[in-house]
Short mmCIF file of C-alpha atoms and ligand atoms in Angstrom, two decimals:
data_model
loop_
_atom_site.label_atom_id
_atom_site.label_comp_id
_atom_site.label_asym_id
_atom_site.label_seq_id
_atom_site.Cartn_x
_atom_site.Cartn_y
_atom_site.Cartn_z
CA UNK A 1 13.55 -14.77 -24.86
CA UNK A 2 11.83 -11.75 -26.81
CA UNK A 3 8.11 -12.43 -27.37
CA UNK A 4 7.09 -11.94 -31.05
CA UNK A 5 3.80 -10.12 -31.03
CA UNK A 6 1.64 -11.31 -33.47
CA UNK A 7 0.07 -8.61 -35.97
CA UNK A 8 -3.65 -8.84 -36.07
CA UNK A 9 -4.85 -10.01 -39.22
CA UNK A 10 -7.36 -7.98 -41.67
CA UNK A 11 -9.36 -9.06 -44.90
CA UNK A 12 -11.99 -6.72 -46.82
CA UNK A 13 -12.99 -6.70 -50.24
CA UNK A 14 -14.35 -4.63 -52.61
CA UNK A 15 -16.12 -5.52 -56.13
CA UNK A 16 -14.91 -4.55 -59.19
CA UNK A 17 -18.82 -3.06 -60.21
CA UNK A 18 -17.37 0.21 -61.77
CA UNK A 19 -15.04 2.69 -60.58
CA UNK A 20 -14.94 3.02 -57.05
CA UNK A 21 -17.12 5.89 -55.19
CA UNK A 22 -16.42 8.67 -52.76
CA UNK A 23 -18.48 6.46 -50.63
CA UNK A 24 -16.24 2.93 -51.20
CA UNK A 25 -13.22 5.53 -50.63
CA UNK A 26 -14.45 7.68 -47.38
CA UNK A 27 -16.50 4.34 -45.99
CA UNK A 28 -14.06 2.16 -46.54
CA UNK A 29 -10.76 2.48 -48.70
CA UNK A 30 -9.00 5.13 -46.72
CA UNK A 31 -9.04 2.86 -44.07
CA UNK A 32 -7.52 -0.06 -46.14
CA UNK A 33 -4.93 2.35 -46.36
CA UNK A 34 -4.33 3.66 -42.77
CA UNK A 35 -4.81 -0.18 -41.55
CA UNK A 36 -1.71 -1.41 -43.57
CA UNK A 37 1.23 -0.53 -40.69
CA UNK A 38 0.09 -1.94 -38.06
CA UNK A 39 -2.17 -4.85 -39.05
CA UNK A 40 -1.27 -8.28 -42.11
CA UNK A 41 -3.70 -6.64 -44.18
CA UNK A 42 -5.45 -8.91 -47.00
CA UNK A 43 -7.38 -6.91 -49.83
CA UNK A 44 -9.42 -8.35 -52.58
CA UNK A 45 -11.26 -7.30 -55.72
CA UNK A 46 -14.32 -9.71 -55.20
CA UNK A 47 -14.94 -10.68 -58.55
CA UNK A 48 -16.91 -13.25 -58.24
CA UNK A 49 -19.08 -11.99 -55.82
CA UNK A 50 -19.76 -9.39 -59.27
CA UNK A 51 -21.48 -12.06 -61.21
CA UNK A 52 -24.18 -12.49 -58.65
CA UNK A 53 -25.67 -9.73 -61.18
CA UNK A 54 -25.01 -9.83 -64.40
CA UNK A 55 -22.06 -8.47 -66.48
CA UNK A 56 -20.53 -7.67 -69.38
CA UNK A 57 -17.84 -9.76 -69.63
CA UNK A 58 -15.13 -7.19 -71.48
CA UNK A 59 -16.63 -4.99 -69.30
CA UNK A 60 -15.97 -6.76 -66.17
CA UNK A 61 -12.29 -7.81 -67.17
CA UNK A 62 -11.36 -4.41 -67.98
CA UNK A 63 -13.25 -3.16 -64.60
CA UNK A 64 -11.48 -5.86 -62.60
CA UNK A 65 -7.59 -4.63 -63.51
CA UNK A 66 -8.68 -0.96 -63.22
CA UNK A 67 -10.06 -1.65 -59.58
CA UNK A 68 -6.32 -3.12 -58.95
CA UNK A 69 -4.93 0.09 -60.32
CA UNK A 70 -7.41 2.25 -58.25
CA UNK A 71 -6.48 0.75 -55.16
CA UNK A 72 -2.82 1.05 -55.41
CA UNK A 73 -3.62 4.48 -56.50
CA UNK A 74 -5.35 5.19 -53.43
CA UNK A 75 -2.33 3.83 -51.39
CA UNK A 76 -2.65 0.30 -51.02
CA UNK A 77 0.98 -1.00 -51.04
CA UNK A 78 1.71 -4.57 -52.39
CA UNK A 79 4.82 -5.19 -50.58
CA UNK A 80 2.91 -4.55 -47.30
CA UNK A 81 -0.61 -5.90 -47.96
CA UNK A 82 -1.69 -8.93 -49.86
CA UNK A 83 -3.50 -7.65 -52.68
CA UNK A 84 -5.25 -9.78 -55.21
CA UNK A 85 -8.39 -11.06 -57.63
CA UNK A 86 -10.76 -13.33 -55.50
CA UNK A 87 -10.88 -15.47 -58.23
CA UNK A 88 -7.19 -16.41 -58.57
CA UNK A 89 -7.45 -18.08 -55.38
CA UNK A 90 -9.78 -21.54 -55.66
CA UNK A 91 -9.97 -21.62 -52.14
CA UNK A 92 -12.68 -19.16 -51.60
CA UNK A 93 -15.27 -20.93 -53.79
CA UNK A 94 -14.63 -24.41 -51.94
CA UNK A 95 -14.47 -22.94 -48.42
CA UNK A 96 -18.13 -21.19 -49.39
CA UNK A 97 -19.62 -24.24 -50.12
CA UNK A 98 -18.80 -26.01 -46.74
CA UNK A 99 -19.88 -22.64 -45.17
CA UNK A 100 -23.03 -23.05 -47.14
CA UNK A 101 -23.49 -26.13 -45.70
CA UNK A 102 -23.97 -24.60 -42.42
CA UNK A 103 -25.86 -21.66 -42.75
CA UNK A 104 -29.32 -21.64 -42.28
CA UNK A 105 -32.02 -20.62 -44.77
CA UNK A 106 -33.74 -18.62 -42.67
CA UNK A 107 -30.42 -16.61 -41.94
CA UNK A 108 -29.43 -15.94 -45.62
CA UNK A 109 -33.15 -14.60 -46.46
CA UNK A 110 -33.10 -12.38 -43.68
CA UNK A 111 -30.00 -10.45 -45.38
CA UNK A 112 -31.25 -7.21 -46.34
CA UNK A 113 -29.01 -6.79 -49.04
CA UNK A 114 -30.16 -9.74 -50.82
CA UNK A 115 -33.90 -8.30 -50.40
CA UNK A 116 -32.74 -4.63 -52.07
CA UNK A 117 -30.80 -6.20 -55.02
CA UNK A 118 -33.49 -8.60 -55.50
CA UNK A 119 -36.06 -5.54 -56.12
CA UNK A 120 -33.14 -3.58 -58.19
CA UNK A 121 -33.17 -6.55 -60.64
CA UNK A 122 -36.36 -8.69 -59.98
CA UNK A 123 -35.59 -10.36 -63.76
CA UNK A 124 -32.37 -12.41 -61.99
CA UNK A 125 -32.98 -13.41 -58.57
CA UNK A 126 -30.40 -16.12 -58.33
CA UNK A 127 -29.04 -18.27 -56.29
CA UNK A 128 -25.68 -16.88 -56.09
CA UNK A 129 -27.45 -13.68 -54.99
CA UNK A 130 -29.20 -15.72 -51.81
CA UNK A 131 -25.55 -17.43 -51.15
CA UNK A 132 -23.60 -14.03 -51.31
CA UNK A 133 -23.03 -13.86 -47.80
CA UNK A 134 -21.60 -17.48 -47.33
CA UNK A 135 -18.71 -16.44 -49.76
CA UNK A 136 -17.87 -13.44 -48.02
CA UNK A 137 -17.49 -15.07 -45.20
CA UNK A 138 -15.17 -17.59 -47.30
CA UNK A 139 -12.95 -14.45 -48.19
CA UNK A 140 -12.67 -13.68 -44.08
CA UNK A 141 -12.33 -16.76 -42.65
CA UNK A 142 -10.01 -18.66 -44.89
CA UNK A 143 -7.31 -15.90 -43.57
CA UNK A 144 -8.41 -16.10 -40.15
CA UNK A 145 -9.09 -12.33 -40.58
CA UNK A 146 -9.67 -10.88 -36.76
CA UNK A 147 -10.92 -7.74 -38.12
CA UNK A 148 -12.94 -6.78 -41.42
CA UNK A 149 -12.83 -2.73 -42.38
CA UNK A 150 -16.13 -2.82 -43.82
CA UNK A 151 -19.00 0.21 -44.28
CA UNK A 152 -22.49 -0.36 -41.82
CA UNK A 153 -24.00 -1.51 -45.29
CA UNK A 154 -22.07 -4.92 -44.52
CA UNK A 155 -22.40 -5.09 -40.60
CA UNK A 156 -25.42 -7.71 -41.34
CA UNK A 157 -22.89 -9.97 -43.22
CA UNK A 158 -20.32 -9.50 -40.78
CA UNK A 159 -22.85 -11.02 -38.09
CA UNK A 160 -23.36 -14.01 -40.21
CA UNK A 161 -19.53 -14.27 -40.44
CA UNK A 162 -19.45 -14.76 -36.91
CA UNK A 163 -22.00 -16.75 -36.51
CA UNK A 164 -20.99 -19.35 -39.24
CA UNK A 165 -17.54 -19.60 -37.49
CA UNK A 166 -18.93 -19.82 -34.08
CA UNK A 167 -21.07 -22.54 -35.57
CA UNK A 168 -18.86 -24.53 -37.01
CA UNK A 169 -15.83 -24.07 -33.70
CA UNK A 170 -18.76 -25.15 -31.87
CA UNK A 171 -19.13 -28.54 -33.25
CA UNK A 172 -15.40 -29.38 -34.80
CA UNK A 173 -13.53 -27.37 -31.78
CA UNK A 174 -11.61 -24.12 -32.17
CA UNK A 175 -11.13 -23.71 -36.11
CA UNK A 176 -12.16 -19.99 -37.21
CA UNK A 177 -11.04 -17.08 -35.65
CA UNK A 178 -14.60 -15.09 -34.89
CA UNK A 179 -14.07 -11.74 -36.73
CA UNK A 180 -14.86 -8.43 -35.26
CA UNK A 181 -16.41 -5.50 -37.95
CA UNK A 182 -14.35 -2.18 -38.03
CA UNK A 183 -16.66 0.12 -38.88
CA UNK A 184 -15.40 3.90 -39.07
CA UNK A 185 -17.41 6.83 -36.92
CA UNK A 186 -17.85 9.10 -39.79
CA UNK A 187 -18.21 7.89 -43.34
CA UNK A 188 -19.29 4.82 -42.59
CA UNK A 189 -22.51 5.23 -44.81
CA UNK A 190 -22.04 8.13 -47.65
CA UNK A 191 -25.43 8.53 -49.28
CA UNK A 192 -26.52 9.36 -52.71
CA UNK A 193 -26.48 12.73 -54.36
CA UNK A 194 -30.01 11.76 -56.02
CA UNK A 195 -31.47 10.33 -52.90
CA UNK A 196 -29.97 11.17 -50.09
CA UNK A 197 -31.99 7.91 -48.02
CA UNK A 198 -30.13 5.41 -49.87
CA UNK A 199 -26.48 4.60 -49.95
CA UNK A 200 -24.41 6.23 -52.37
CA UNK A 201 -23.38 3.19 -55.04
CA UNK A 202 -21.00 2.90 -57.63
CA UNK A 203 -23.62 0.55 -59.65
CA UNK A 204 -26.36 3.03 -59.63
CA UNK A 205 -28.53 3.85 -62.60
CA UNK A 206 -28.07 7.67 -62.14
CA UNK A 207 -24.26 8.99 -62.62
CA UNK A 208 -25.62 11.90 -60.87
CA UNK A 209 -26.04 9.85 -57.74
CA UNK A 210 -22.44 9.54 -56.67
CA UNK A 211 -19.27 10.92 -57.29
CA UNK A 212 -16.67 8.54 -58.73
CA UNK A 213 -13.36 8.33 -57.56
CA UNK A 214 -11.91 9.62 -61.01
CA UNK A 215 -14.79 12.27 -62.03
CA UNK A 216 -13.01 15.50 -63.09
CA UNK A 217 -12.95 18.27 -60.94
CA UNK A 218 -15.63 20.04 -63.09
CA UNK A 219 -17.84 16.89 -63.07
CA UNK A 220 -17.45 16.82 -58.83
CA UNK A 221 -18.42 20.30 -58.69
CA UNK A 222 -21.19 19.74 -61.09
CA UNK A 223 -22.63 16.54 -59.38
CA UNK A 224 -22.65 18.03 -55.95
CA UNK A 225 -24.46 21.35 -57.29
CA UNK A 226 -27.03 19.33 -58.43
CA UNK A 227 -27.36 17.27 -55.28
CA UNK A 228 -30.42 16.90 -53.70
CA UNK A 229 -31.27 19.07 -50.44
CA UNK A 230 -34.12 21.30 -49.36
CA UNK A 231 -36.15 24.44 -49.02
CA UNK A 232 -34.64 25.64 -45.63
CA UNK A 233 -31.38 27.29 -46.90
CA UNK A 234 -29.57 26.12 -43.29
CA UNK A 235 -26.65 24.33 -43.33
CA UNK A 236 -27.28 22.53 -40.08
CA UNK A 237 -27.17 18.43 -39.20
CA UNK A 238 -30.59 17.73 -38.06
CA UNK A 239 -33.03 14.94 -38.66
CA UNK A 240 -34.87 15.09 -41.94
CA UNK A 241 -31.94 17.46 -43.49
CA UNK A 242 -30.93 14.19 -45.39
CA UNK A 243 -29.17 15.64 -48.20
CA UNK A 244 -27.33 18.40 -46.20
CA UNK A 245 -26.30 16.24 -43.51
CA UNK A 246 -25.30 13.95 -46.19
CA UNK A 247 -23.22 17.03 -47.23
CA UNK A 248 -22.00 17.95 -43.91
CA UNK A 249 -20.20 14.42 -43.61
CA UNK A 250 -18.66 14.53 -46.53
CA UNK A 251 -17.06 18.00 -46.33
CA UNK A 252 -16.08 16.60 -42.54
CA UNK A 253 -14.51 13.77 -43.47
CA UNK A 254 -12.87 15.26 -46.61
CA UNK A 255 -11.13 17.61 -44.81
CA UNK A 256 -10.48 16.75 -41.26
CA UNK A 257 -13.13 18.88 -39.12
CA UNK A 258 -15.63 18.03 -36.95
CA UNK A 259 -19.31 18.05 -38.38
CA UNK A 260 -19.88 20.89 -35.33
CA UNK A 261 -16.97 22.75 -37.20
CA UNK A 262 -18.73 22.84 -40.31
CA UNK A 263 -22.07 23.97 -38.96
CA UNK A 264 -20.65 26.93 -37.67
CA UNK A 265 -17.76 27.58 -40.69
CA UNK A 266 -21.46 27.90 -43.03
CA UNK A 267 -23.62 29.53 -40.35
CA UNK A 268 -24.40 32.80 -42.39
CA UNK A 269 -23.49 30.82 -46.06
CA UNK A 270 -26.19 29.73 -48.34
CA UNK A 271 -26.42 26.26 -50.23
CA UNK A 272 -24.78 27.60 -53.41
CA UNK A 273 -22.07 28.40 -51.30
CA UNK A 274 -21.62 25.39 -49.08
CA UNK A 275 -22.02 23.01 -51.80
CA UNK A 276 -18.90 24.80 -53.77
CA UNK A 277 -16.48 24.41 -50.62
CA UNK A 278 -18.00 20.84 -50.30
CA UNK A 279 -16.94 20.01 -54.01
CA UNK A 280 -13.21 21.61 -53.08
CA UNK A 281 -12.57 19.52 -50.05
CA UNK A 282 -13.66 16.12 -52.31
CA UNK A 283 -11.39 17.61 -55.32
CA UNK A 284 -8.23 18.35 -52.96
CA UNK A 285 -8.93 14.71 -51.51
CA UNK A 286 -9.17 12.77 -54.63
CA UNK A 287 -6.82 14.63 -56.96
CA UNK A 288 -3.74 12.65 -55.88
CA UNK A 289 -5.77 9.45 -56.54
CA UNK A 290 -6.48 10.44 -59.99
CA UNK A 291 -2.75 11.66 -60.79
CA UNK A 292 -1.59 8.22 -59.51
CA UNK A 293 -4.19 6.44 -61.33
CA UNK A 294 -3.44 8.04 -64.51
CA UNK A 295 -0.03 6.42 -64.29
CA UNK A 296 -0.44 3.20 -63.06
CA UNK A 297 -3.12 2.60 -65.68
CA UNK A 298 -0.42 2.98 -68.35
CA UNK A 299 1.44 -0.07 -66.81
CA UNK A 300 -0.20 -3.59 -67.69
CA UNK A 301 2.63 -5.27 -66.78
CA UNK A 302 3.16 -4.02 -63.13
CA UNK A 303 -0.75 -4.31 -62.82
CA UNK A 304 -0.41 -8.04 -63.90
CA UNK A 305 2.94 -8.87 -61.76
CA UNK A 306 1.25 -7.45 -58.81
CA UNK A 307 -1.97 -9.75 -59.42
CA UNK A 308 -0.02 -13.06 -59.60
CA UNK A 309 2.20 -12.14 -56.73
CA UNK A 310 -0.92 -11.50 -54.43
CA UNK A 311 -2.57 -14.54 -55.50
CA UNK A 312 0.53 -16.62 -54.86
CA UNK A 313 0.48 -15.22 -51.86
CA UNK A 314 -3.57 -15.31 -51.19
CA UNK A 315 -3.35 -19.00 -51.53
CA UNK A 316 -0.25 -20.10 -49.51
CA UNK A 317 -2.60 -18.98 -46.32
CA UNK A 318 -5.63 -19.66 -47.17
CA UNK A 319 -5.32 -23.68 -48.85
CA UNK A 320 -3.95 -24.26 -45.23
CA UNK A 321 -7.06 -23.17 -43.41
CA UNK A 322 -8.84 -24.99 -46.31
CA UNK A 323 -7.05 -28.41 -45.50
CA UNK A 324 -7.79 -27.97 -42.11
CA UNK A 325 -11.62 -27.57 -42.61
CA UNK A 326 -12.13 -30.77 -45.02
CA UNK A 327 -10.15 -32.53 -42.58
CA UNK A 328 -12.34 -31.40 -39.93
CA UNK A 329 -15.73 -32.43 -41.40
CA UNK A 330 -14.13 -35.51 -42.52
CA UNK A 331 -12.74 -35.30 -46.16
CA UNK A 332 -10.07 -37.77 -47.29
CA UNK A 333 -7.01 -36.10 -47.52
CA UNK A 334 -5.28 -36.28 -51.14
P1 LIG B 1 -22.42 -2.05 -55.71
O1 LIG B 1 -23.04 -0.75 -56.13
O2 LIG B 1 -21.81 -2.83 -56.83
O3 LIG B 1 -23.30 -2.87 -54.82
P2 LIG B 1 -20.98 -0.67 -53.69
O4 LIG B 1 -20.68 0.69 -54.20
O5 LIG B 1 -22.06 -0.81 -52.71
O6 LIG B 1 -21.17 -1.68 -54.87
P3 LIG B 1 -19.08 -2.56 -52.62
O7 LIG B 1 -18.08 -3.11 -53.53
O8 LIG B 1 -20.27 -3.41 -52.32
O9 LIG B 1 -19.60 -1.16 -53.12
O10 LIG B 1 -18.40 -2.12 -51.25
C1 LIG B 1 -17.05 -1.89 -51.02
C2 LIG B 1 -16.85 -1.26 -49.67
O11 LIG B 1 -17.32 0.08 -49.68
C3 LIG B 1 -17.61 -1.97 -48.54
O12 LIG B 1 -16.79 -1.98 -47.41
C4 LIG B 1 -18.78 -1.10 -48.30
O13 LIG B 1 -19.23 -1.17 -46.97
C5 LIG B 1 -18.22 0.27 -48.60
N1 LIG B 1 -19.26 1.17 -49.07
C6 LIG B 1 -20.03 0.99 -50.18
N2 LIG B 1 -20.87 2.01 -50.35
C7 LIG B 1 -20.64 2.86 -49.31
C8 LIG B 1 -21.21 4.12 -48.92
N3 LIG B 1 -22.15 4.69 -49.63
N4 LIG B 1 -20.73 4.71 -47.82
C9 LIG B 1 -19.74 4.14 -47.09
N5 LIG B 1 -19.17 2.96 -47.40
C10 LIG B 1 -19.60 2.32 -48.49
N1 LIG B 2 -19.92 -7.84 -49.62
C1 LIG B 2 -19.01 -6.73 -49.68
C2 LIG B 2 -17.78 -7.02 -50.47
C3 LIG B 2 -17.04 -8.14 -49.87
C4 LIG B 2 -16.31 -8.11 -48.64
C5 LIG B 2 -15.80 -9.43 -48.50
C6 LIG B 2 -16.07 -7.14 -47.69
C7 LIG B 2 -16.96 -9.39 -50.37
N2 LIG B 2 -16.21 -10.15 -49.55
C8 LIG B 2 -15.05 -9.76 -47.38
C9 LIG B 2 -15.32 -7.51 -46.57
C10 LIG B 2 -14.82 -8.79 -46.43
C11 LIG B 2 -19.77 -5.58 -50.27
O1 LIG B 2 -20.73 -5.77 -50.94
N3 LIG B 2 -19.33 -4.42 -50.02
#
């Protein structure tokens, strides 16, 4: 008898904050995209996790379809990956709380995430913001995800992940798959324009800090002439050349050389010149994202199709893992 091989499973999400960066897309998205042949690939706008700081609530709604659109634009495909809004499927929210129940204090405070958004917006330190991690690892393991495309920003929730699901196999017997990070070589952490220490984000106070996934071509070019670098006029990866190595990655990843490639291609070029053929290779990447955008935008009613057919589809796999937890830690069935 032919053996069926079993496709590895995947989950990752993404929150519908604002329109997706050249960081979510090179860090993360392009993988999504790559990933869908050969793994069951589960994607998810996290909207929830969103309200852990605050929104406008038009704002959010309107953010939350566009995300949708912007990741079938970048080449998600809903026939081949489950694609849906976190909050269409209940189960997340009721598998977090058992997780909650068996995560540590001490674990959740050492998240370094928590710590940076807490100082971005000391006026709402909440609790949602302290339990972030347990529902992300809600979204992972109620799909028994064995691998999570994530940037290095989320490698510290990952770890929790795993260590909530070892937990809990540990005293109910095997339940969780333990999920492994995929974290890509190059890309994995794009940083800001402004600041070139910190992580490029789409929720940033300073548009100037990142390049959005749908910034015209004149805005790219603009944004990444303006980007921080320094006094040395020598396009060369080194430590302490923050901004141009910044630079260096992105024009590597963009378009398909090696970072050693690049240092030699702008040898004998100045900044001025670099930073235009940097702003090409992002335009030439993202202008079929836009184009496809631009049309899928238009259709509300493919948009909304798609979103109940993913969540249908969300919650036919994960309300089984969620029966078998309660029954685990001894909920009556119903
Ligand atoms: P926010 O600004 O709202 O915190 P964000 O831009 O950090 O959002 P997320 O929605 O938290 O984006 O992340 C989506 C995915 O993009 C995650 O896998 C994350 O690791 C990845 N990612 C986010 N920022 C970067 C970056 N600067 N470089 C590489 N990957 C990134
Ligand atoms: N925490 C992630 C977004 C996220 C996620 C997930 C990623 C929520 N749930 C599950 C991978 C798997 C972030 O802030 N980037």
């Amino acid at each position: 008898m032919a053996e069926t091989v079993k496709k590895k499973v995947i989950f990752s999400g993404i929150q519908p904050t604002g329109v997706f960066t050249l960081g979510n897309y090179l860090g993360a998205l392009q993988n999504w995209v790559k990933l869908q042949d050969e793994y069951r690939c589960v994607y998810s706008v996290v909207d929830l996790h969103s309200l852990t700081v605050r929104q406008d609530p038009k704002q959010l709604r309107a953010n939350s379809l566009n995300s949708l659109a912007l990741l079938l634009a970048c080449g998600i495909d809903p026939e081949k990956s489950v694609l849906f809004l976190q909050s269409h499927a209940y189960t997340h929210t009721e598998l977090a709380w058992v997780l909650d129940c068996y995560i540590p204090f001490g674990e959740l405070s050492r998240m370094t995430q928590f710590k940076d958004k807490s100082q971005r917006h000391p006026e709402n330190i909440n609790a949602g913001l302290f339990n972030y991690p347990a529902l992300m690892a809600a979204d992972i393991l109620a799909y028994n995800a064995d691998l999570v495309p994530v940037g290095v920003d989320q490698k510290q929730h990952l770890e929790l992940t795993r260590n909530v699901a070892a937990r809990f196999n540990g005293i109910y017997g095997d339940t969780f798959v333990v999920p492994e990070p995929y974290i890509p070589k190059e890309g994995g952490k794009i940083m800001s324009l402004a600041d070139p220490t910190k992580k490029m984000s789409k929720s940033d106070d300073n548009p100037k800090a990142f390049i959005s996934i749908l910034d015209t071509p004149e805005t790219v070019v603009k944004k990444i002439k303006s980007a921080v670098t320094d006094s040395e006029a020598e396009v060369a990866y080194r430590e302490g050349k923050d901004g141009v190595n910044n630079l260096l990655t992105i024009y590597s990843v963009c378009s398909g050389v090696s970072i050693a490639e690049a240092e030699r291609e702008f040898a004998s070029a100045g900044y001025g010149d670099f930073k235009l053929a940097v702003a090409e290779a992002v335009n030439a990447r993202l202008r079929p994202v836009r184009e496809e955008y631009a049309r899928l935008i238009e259709d509300k009613a493919y948009l909304t199709q798609c979103c109940r057919q993913g969540a249908e589809r969300a919650l036919a796999i994960s309300s089984r893992i969620l029966t078998k937890v309660y029954k685990k830690v001894g909920l009556v069935a119903k």
